[in-house]
XYZ file of C-alpha atoms in Angstrom:
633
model
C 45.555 83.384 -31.514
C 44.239 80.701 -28.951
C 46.577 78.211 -27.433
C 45.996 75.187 -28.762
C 48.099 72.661 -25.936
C 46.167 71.303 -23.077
C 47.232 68.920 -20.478
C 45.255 65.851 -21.056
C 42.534 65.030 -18.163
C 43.702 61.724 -15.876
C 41.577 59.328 -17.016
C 42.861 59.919 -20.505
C 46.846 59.882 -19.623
C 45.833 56.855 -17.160
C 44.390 54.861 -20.314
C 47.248 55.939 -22.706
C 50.100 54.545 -20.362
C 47.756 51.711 -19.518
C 48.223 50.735 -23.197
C 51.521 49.755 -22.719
C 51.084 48.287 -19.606
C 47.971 46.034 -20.297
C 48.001 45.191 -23.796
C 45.553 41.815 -22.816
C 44.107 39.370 -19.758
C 47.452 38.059 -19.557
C 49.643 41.644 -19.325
C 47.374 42.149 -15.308
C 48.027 38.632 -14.640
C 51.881 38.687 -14.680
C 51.726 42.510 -12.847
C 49.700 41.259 -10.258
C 50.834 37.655 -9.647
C 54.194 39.660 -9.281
C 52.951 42.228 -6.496
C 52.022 39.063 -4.616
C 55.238 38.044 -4.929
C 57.054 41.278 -4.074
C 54.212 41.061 -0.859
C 56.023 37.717 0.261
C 53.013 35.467 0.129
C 53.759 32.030 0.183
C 50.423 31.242 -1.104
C 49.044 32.451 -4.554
C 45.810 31.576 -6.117
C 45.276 33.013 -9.602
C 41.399 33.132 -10.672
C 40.131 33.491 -14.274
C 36.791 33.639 -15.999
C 36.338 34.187 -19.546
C 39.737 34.041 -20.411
C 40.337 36.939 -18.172
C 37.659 39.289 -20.245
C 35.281 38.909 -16.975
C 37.294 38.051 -13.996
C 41.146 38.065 -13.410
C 42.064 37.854 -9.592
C 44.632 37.006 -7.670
C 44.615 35.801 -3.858
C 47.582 36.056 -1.581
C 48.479 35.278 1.770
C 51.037 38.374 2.050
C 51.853 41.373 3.773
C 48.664 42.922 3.472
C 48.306 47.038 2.913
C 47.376 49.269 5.317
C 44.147 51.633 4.734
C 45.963 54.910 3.501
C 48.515 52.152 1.279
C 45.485 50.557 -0.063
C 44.144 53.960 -1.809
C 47.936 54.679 -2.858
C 48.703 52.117 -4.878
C 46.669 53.170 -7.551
C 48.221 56.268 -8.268
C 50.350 56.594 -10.907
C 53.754 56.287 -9.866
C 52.867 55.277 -6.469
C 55.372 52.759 -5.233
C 57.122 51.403 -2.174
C 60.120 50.243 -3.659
C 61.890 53.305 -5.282
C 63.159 56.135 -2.512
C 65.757 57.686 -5.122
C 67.514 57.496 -8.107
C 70.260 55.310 -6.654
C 67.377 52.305 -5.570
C 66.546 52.143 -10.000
C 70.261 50.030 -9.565
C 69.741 48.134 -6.868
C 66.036 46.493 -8.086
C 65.607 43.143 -6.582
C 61.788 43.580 -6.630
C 59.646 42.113 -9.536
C 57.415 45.271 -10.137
C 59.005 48.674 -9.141
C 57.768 50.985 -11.690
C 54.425 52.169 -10.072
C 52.086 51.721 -13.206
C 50.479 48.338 -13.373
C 47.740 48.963 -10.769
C 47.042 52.623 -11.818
C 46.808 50.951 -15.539
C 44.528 48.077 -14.495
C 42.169 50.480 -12.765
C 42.092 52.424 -16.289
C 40.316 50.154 -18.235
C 38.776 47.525 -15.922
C 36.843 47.748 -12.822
C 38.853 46.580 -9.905
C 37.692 45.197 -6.425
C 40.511 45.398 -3.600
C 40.358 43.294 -0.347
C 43.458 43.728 1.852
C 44.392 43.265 5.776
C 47.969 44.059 6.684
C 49.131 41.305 9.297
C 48.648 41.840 13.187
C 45.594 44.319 11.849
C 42.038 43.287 12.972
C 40.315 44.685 10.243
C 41.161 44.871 6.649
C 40.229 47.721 3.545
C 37.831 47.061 0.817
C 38.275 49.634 -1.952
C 35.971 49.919 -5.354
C 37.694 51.209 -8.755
C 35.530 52.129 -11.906
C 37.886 53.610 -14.774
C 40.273 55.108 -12.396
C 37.480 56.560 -10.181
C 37.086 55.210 -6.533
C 33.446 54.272 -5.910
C 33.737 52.849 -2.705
C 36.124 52.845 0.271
C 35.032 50.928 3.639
C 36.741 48.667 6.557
C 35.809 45.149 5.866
C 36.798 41.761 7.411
C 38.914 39.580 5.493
C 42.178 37.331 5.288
C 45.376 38.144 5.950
C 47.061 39.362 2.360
C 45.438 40.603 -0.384
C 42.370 39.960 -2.706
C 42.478 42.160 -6.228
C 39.933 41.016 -8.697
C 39.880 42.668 -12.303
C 36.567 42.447 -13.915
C 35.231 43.712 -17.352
C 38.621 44.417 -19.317
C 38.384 47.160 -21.398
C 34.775 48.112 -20.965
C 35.546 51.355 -21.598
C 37.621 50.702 -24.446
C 35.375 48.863 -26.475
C 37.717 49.207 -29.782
C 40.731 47.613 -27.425
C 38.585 45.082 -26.784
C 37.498 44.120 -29.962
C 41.170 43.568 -30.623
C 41.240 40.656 -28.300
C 42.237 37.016 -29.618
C 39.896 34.143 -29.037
C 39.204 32.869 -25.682
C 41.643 29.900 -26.331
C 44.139 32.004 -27.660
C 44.383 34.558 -24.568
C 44.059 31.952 -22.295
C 47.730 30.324 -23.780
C 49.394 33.760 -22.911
C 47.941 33.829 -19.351
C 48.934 30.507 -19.177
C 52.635 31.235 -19.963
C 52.666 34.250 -17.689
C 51.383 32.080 -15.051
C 53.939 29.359 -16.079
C 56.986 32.010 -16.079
C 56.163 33.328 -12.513
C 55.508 30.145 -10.897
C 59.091 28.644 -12.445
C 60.953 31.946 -10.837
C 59.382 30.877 -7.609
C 59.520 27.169 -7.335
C 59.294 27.953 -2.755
C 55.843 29.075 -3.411
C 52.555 27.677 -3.988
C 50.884 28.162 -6.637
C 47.126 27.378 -8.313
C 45.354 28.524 -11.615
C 41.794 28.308 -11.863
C 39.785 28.982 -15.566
C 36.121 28.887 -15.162
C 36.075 26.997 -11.716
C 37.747 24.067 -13.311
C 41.477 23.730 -11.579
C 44.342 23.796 -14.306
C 47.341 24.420 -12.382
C 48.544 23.604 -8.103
C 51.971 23.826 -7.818
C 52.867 22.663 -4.381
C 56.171 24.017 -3.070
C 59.373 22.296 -4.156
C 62.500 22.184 -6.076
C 63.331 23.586 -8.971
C 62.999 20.339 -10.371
C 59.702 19.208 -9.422
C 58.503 22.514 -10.740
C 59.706 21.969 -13.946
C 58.520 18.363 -14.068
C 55.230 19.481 -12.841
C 54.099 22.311 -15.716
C 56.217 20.455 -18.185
C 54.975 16.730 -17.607
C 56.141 13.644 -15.954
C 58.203 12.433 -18.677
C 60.752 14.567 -18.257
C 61.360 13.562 -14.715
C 64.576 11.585 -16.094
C 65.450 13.849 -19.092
C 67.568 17.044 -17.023
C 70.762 17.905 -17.043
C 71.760 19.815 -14.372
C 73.727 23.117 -14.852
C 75.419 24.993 -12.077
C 78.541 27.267 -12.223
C 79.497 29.759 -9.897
C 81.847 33.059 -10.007
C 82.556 35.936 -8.104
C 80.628 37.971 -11.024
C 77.427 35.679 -11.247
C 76.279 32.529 -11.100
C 74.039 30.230 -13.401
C 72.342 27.493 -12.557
C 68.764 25.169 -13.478
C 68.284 22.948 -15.895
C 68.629 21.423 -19.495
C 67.013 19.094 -21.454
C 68.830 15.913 -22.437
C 69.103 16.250 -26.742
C 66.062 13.836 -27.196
C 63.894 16.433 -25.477
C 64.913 18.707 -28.414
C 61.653 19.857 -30.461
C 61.139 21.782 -33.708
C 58.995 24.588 -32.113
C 60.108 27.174 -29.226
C 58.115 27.368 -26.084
C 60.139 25.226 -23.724
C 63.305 27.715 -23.045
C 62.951 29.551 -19.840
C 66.049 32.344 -19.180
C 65.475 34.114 -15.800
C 67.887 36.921 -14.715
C 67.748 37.348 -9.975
C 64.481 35.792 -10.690
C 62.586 37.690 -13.479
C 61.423 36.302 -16.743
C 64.059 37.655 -19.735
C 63.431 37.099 -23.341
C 66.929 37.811 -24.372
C 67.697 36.010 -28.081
C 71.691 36.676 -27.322
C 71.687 34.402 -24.452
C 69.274 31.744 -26.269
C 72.320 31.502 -28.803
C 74.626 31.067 -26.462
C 72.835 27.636 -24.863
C 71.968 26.826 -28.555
C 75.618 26.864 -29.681
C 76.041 24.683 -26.732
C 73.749 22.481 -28.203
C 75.267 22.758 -31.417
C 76.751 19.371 -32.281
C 74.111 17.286 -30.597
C 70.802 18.171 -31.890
C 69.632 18.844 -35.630
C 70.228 22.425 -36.549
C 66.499 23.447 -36.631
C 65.751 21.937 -33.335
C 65.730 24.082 -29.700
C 66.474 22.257 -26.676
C 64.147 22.312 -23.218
C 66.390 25.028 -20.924
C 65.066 26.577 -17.441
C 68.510 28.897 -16.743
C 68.726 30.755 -13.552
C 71.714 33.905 -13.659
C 72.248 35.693 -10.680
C 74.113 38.736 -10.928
C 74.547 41.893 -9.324
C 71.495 44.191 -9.928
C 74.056 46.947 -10.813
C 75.283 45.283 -14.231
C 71.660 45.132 -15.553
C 69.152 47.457 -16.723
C 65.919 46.581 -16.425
C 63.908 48.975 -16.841
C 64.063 49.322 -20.905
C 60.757 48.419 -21.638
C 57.333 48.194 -19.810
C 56.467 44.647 -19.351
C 60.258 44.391 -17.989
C 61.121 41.298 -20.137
C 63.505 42.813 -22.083
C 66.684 43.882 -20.051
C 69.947 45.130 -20.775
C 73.622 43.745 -19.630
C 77.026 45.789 -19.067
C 78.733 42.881 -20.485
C 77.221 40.740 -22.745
C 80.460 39.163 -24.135
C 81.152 37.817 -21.157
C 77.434 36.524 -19.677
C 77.163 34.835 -23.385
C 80.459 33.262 -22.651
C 79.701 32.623 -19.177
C 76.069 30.882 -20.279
C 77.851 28.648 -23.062
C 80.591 27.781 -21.026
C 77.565 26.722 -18.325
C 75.935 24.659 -20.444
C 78.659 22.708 -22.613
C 80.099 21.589 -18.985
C 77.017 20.287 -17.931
C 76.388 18.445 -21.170
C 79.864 17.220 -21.300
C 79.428 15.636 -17.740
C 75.963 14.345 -19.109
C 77.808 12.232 -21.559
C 80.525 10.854 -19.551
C 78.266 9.855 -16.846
C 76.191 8.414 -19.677
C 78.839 5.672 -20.869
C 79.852 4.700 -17.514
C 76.915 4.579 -15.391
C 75.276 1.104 -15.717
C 75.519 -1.779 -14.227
C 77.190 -4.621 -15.945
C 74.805 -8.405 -16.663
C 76.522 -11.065 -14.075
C 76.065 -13.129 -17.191
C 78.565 -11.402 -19.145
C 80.517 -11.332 -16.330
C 80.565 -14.771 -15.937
C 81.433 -15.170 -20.071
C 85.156 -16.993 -20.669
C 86.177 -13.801 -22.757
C 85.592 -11.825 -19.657
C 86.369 -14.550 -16.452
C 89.687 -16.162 -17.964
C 93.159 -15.165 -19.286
C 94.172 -14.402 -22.754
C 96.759 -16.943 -22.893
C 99.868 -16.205 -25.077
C 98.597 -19.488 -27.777
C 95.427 -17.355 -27.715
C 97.350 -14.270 -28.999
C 98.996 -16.701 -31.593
C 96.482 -18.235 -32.848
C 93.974 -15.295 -32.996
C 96.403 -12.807 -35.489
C 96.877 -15.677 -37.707
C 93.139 -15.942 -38.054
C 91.611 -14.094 -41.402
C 89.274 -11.979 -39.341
C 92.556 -10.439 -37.363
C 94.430 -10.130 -40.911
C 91.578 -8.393 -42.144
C 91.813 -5.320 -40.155
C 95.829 -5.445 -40.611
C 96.746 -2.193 -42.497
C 97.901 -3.909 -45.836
C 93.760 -5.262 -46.119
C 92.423 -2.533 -45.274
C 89.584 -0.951 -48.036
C 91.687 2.269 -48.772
C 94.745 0.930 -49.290
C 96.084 -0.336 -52.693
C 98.755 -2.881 -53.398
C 100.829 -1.477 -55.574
C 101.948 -4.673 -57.365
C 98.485 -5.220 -58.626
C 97.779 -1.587 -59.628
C 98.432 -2.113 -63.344
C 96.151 -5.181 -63.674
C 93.730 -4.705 -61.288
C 92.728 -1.153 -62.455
C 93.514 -1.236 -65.940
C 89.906 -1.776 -66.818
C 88.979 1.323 -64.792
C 92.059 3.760 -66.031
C 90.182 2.654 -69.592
C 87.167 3.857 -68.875
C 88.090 7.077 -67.554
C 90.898 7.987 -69.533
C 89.097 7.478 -73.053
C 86.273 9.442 -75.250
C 83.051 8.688 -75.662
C 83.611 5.822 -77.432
C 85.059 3.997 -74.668
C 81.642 5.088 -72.621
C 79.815 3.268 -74.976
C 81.615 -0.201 -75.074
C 82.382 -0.086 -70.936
C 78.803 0.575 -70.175
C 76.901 -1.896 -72.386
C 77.406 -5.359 -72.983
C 78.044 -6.633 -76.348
C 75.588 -7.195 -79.111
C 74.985 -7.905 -82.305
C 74.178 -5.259 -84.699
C 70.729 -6.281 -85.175
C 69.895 -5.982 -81.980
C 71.706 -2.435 -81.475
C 69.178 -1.364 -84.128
C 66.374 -2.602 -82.161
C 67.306 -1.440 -79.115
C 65.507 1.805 -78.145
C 66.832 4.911 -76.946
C 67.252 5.135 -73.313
C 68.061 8.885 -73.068
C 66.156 11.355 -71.099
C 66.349 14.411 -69.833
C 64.759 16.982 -67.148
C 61.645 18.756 -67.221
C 61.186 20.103 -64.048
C 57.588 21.822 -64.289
C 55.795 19.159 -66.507
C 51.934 20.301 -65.585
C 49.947 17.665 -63.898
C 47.351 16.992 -66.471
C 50.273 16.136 -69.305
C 51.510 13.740 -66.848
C 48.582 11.779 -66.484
C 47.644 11.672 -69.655
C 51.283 10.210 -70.310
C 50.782 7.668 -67.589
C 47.583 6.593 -68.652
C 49.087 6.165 -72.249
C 51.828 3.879 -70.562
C 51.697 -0.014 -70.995
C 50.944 -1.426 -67.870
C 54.198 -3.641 -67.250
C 56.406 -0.732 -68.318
C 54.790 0.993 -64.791
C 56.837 -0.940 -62.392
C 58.211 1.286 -60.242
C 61.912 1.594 -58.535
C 62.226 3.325 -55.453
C 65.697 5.267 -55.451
C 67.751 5.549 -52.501
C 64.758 5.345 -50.084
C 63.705 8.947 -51.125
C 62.496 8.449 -54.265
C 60.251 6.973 -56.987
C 61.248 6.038 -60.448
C 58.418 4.926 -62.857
C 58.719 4.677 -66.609
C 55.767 6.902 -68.459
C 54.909 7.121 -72.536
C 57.705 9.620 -73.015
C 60.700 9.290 -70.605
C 60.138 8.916 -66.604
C 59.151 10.305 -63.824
C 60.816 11.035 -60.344
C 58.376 11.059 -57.628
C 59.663 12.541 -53.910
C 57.516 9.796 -52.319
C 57.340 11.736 -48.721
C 56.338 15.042 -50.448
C 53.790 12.896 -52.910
C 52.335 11.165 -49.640
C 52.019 14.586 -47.781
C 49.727 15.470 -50.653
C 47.528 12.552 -50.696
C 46.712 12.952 -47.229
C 46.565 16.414 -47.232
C 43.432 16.272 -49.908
C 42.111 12.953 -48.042
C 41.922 15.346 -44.700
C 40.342 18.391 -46.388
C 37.854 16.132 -48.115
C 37.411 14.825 -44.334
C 36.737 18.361 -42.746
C 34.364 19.703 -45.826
C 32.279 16.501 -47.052
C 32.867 13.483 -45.061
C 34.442 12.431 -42.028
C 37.194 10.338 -41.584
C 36.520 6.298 -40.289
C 38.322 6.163 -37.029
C 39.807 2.519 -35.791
C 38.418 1.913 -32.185
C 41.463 1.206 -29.317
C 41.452 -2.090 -28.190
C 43.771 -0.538 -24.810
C 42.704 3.142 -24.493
C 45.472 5.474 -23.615
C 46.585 8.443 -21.549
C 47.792 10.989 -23.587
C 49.540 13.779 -20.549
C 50.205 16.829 -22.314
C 51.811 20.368 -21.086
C 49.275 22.676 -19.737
C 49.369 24.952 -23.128
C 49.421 22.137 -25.411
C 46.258 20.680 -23.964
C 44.562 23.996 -24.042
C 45.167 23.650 -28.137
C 44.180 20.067 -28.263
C 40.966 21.172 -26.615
C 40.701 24.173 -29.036
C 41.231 21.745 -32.234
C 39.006 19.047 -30.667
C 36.034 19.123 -33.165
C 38.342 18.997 -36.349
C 39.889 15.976 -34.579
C 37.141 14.170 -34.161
C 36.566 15.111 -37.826
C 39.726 13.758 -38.861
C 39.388 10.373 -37.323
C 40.728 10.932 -33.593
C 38.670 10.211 -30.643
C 39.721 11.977 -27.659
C 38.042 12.739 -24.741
C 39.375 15.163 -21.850
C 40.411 13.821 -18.897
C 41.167 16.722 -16.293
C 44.810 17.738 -15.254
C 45.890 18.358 -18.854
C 45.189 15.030 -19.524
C 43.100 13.161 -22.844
C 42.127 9.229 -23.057
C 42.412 8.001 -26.541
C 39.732 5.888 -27.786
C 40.541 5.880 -31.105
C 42.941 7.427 -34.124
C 42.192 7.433 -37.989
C 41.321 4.283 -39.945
C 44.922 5.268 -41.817
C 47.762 5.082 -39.710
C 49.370 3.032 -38.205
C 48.140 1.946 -34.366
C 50.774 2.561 -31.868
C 52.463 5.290 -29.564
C 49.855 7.783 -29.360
C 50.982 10.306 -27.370
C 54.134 10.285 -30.042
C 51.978 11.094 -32.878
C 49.741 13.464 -31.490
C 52.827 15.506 -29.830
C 54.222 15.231 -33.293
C 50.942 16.756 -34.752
C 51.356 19.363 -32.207
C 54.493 20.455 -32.885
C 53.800 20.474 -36.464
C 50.986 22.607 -35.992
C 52.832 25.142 -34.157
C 55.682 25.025 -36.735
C 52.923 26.110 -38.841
C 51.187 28.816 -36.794
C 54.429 30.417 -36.673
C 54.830 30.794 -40.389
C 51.801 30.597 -42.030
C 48.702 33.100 -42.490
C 46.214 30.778 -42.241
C 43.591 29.745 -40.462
C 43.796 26.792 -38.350
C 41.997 24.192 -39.957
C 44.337 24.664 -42.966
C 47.435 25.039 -39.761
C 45.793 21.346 -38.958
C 45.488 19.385 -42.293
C 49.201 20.170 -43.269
C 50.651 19.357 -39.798
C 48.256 16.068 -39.866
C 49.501 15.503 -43.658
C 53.591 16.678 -42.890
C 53.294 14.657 -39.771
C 52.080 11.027 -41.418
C 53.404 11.212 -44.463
C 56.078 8.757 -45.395
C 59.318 9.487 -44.248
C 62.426 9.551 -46.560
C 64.101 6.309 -45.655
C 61.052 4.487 -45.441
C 61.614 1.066 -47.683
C 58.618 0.481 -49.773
C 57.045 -2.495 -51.600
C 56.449 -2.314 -55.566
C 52.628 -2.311 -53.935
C 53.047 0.580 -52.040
C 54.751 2.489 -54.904
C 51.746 2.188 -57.230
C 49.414 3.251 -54.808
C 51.092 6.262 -54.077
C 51.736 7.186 -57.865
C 47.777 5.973 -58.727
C 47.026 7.852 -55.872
C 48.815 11.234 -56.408
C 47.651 11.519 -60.236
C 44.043 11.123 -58.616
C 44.412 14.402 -56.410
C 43.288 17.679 -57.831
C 46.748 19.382 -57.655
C 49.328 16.725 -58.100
C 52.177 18.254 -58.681
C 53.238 20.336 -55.933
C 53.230 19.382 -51.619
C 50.836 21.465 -49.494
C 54.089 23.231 -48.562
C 54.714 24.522 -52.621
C 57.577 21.767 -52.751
C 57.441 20.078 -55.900
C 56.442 15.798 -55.909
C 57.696 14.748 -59.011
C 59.752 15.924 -61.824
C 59.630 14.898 -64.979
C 62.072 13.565 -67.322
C 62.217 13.565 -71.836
C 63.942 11.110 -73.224
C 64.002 13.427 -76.430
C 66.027 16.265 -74.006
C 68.541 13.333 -72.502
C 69.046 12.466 -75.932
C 70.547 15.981 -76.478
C 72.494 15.740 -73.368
C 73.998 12.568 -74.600
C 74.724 13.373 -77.791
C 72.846 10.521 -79.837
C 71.395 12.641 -82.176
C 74.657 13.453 -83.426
């Protein structure tokens, strides 16, 4: 019988492990923005095309290779920073596992330029699916030059599995983001298409962050340092109005490599716990420097997942970290201003409370107000049994005693021709019954009564209605915008002032993605380099004011949304537009405003639910409150 197990050719093994090595543009990116590192450049230039489908290359001013190291290195396996099993738990090295260039050659075709420093002339190698084409001396920089062109052209079903353009270019974004936080001593440039994103002089830690993450949060960091004999944290965190409803701004590094560890995030978020809302996740760029020996890194191939000896104690370590830099936050924060010299120079504050003063002031009815005998919770005891008598009747009685507390009194005539104001519940009345019912209603029995801020009470044929008058708005708009997309487009109201809306590198890579359905929607926005878009203009709708709040607020809802729904993104956009300008609960409205949203909601095709499934209004019978209170009987 013939053997039927073979050893699988190179090329084939090279491609299989380069499938968990380089799962997209962005996977070579991080690998080789991290050899540059590991080659102590001080210099890094990161160049894309295509959204790394064509070109991804990365210039460095480092060591450099020498001619016999430049053919090496893409080997499997072949690596300069593992001598012996011992070295695996001493990494301080970003790449050490002697795969990502052997996988990159796999399924691209790579150019190499490299001259080791104090060498005259450099090597210039030629890779085309793991198969050297060329090899010659050439002259060029000190450093290295490694371009990656065509990925997966000889994996064409790989390829096909590629996101959109916009889409890969956010994750090579982030990778790019991630490395150039670690190393905030190094300089740093992006380049998509020969337009500039990204240059990232060196700096602090601080003016790193501020740089990728924008200007405005130049005032809005905590800092966070504590330091032990068993490790040390230290970076930054957001003040709690930088808090947001979507992840993306929560950085954890571990001796300078990216971690995605959700153990640690809970520790900083429990931090957090009592001063942001619970659905919120504050900015964080945490630095822990520990002993290569307690952590395992090498758990999983892109190395972002890593493993601790102790967890207990770096999740106690990382709380403790952050609550103590908070905590100093807030003293700081009531005690750090300067007082107005015209306060200062108020009696109250100049002169002496004299002892008449005293006198006089805790005989006045303000100071006897706050004494303990008038304050609201407590009860003289000599006026309990008159005082409360009325109340004791009402709730120690039957129903009888309901009756005659609740109404006034009146004449048997008029208790006959009184109607009967009892309804009850009816939670899934459909939406074409409840029109009908409101059209049948007499026009001054439709005044509406908004309830605690949140809600809408209107009177209808055959009981009432409770309208949740944020939900109901959210599906006004949310029809008005799809109506905008499919037939016409929205009017949008011109800017008297145009302004500069600066957004964070990834977030203006998906306002340029959505900018068509924008413009669509009533927004007129036009780029203006460095992450940067002029408003012109915003919907004839809403209100005129801060910008750059509503469109980050349209943002976030929109990734809220990407996150949990399967949908494509103009449906992603119309429900963050709609969730993000609809009425809020609290919002006071005007009898006016009430009937527009009620005509308004009965006019949309599906009335009676939000675009979210929540329900907008529920009904109420007064033949079922009847039952509930008995007056049948």
């Amino acid at each position: 019988m013939a053997d039927i197990i073979n050893l699988l050719p190179d090329n084939i093994a090279n491609q299989i492990a380069a499938g968990e090595v380089i799962q997209r543009p962005a996977s070579a990116v991080k690998e080789l923005l991290e050899n540059a590192v590991d080659a102590g450049a001080t210099e890094i230039q990161l160049i894309i095309k295509d959204a790394g489908k064509e070109l991804v290359q990365v210039i460095d001013n480092g060591g450099g290779m020498s001619e016999t190291d430049a053919r090496m290195c893409f080997e499997r396996h072949a690596t300069s920073k593992i001598q012996s099993i011992e070295d695996l738990f001493q990494i301080t090295t970003m790449g050490f596992r002697g795969e990502a260039l052997a996988s990159i050659a796999a399924v691209s075709q790579v150019e190499l330029k490299t001259r080791k420093k104090g060498s005259e002339i450099g090597s210039y190698i030629e890779i085309d699916n793991s198969q050297v084409k060329k090899q010659e001396p050439c002259q060029t920089a000190e450093g290295t030059s490694i371009a990656m062109k065509n990925l997966f052209f000889n994996v064409p079903a790989r390829r096909n599995f590629l996101k959109s353009n916009t889409a890969e270019m956010r994750h090579i974004v982030d990778e790019f983001i991630r490395v150039a936080m670690a190393f905030p001593q190094l300089q740093f440039s992006l380049t998509s298409n020969n337009q500039q994103l990204f240059h990232l002089d060196k700096g602090s830690l601080k003016q790193r962050i501020v740089a990728i993450l924008g200007q405005h949060y130049n005032a809005r960091l905590v800092s966070v340092k504590e330091t032990t004999d068993y490790m040390n944290v230290y970076g930054f965190a957001g003040k709690p109005e930088t808090a947001k409803k979507t992840r993306g701004d929560q950085f954890f590094f571990v001796n300078n490599r990216y971690i995605k560890s959700p153990y640690l995030h809970h520790a900083v978020m429990s931090a957090f716990a009592d001063i942001i809302p619970a659905d919120s996740f504050p900015l964080y760029v945490l630095f822990i420097d520990v002993n290569p020996e307690h952590v395992d890194i090498n758990v999983h191939p892109t190395k972002q997942e890593i493993k601790f000896d102790d967890e207990k104690l770096m999740y106690a370590f990382v709380q403790s970290a952050v609550k103590h830099s908070l905590a100093q936050f807030n003293v700081t924060a009531t005690l750090d201003f300067d007082l107005d010299p015209s306060i200062q120079a108020l009696d109250a504050v100049s002169k002496p409370f004299t002892a008449q003063q005293q006198n006089e002031s805790t005989l006045s009815p303000l100071y006897k107000s706050f004494t303990q005998a008038n304050q609201a919770h407590m009860i003289d005891k000599s006026s309990n049994s008159s005082n409360l008598k009325h109340w004791k009747d009402l709730y120690s009685g039957g129903g009888d005693q309901y009756t005659t507390t609740s109404y006034p009194a009146e004449t048997e005539q008029e208790t006959e021709s009184r109607p009967a104001v009892t309804y009850e519940s009816q939670p899934h009345a459909t939406a074409s019954v409840i029109d009908e019912r409101w059209q049948d209603t007499p026009t001054d029995q439709k005044v509406p009564v908004q309830v605690h801020q949140q809600y809408i009470l209107s009177q209808i044929k055959s009981g009432f209605i409770l309208i949740d008058q944020q939900a109901a708005h959210e599906r006004i708009l949310y029809e008005r915008y799809q109506r905008a997309l499919l037939e016409t487009p929205m009017a949008t109201q011109q800017s008297l002032f145009p302004q500069t809306l600066q957004l964070p590198p990834a977030d203006a890579i998906l306002i340029g993605e959505m900018l068509p359905d924008l413009q669509a929607l009533g927004y007129d926005l036009e780029p203006f380099g460095n992450h940067t878009f002029v408003v012109r203009g915003t919907p004839a709708d809403i209100q005129q004011g801060n910008d750059q709040a509503t469109i980050e607020g349209l943002l976030e809802q929109f990734k809220h949304f990407s996150h949990e729904l399967k949908v494509n993104k103009r449906e992603q956009l119309i429900r963050s537009m709609a969730r993000n300008n609809a009425i809020p609960a609290g919002k006071v409205l005007s009898s006016r405003e009430m009937q527009n949203i009620i005509d308004e909601l009965f006019a949309c095709s599906m009335p009676n639910v939000a675009p979210g499934g929540k329900f907008t209004f529920i009904s109420f019978k007064l033949t079922d409150l009847a039952r509930m209170f008995e007056r049948g009987n």
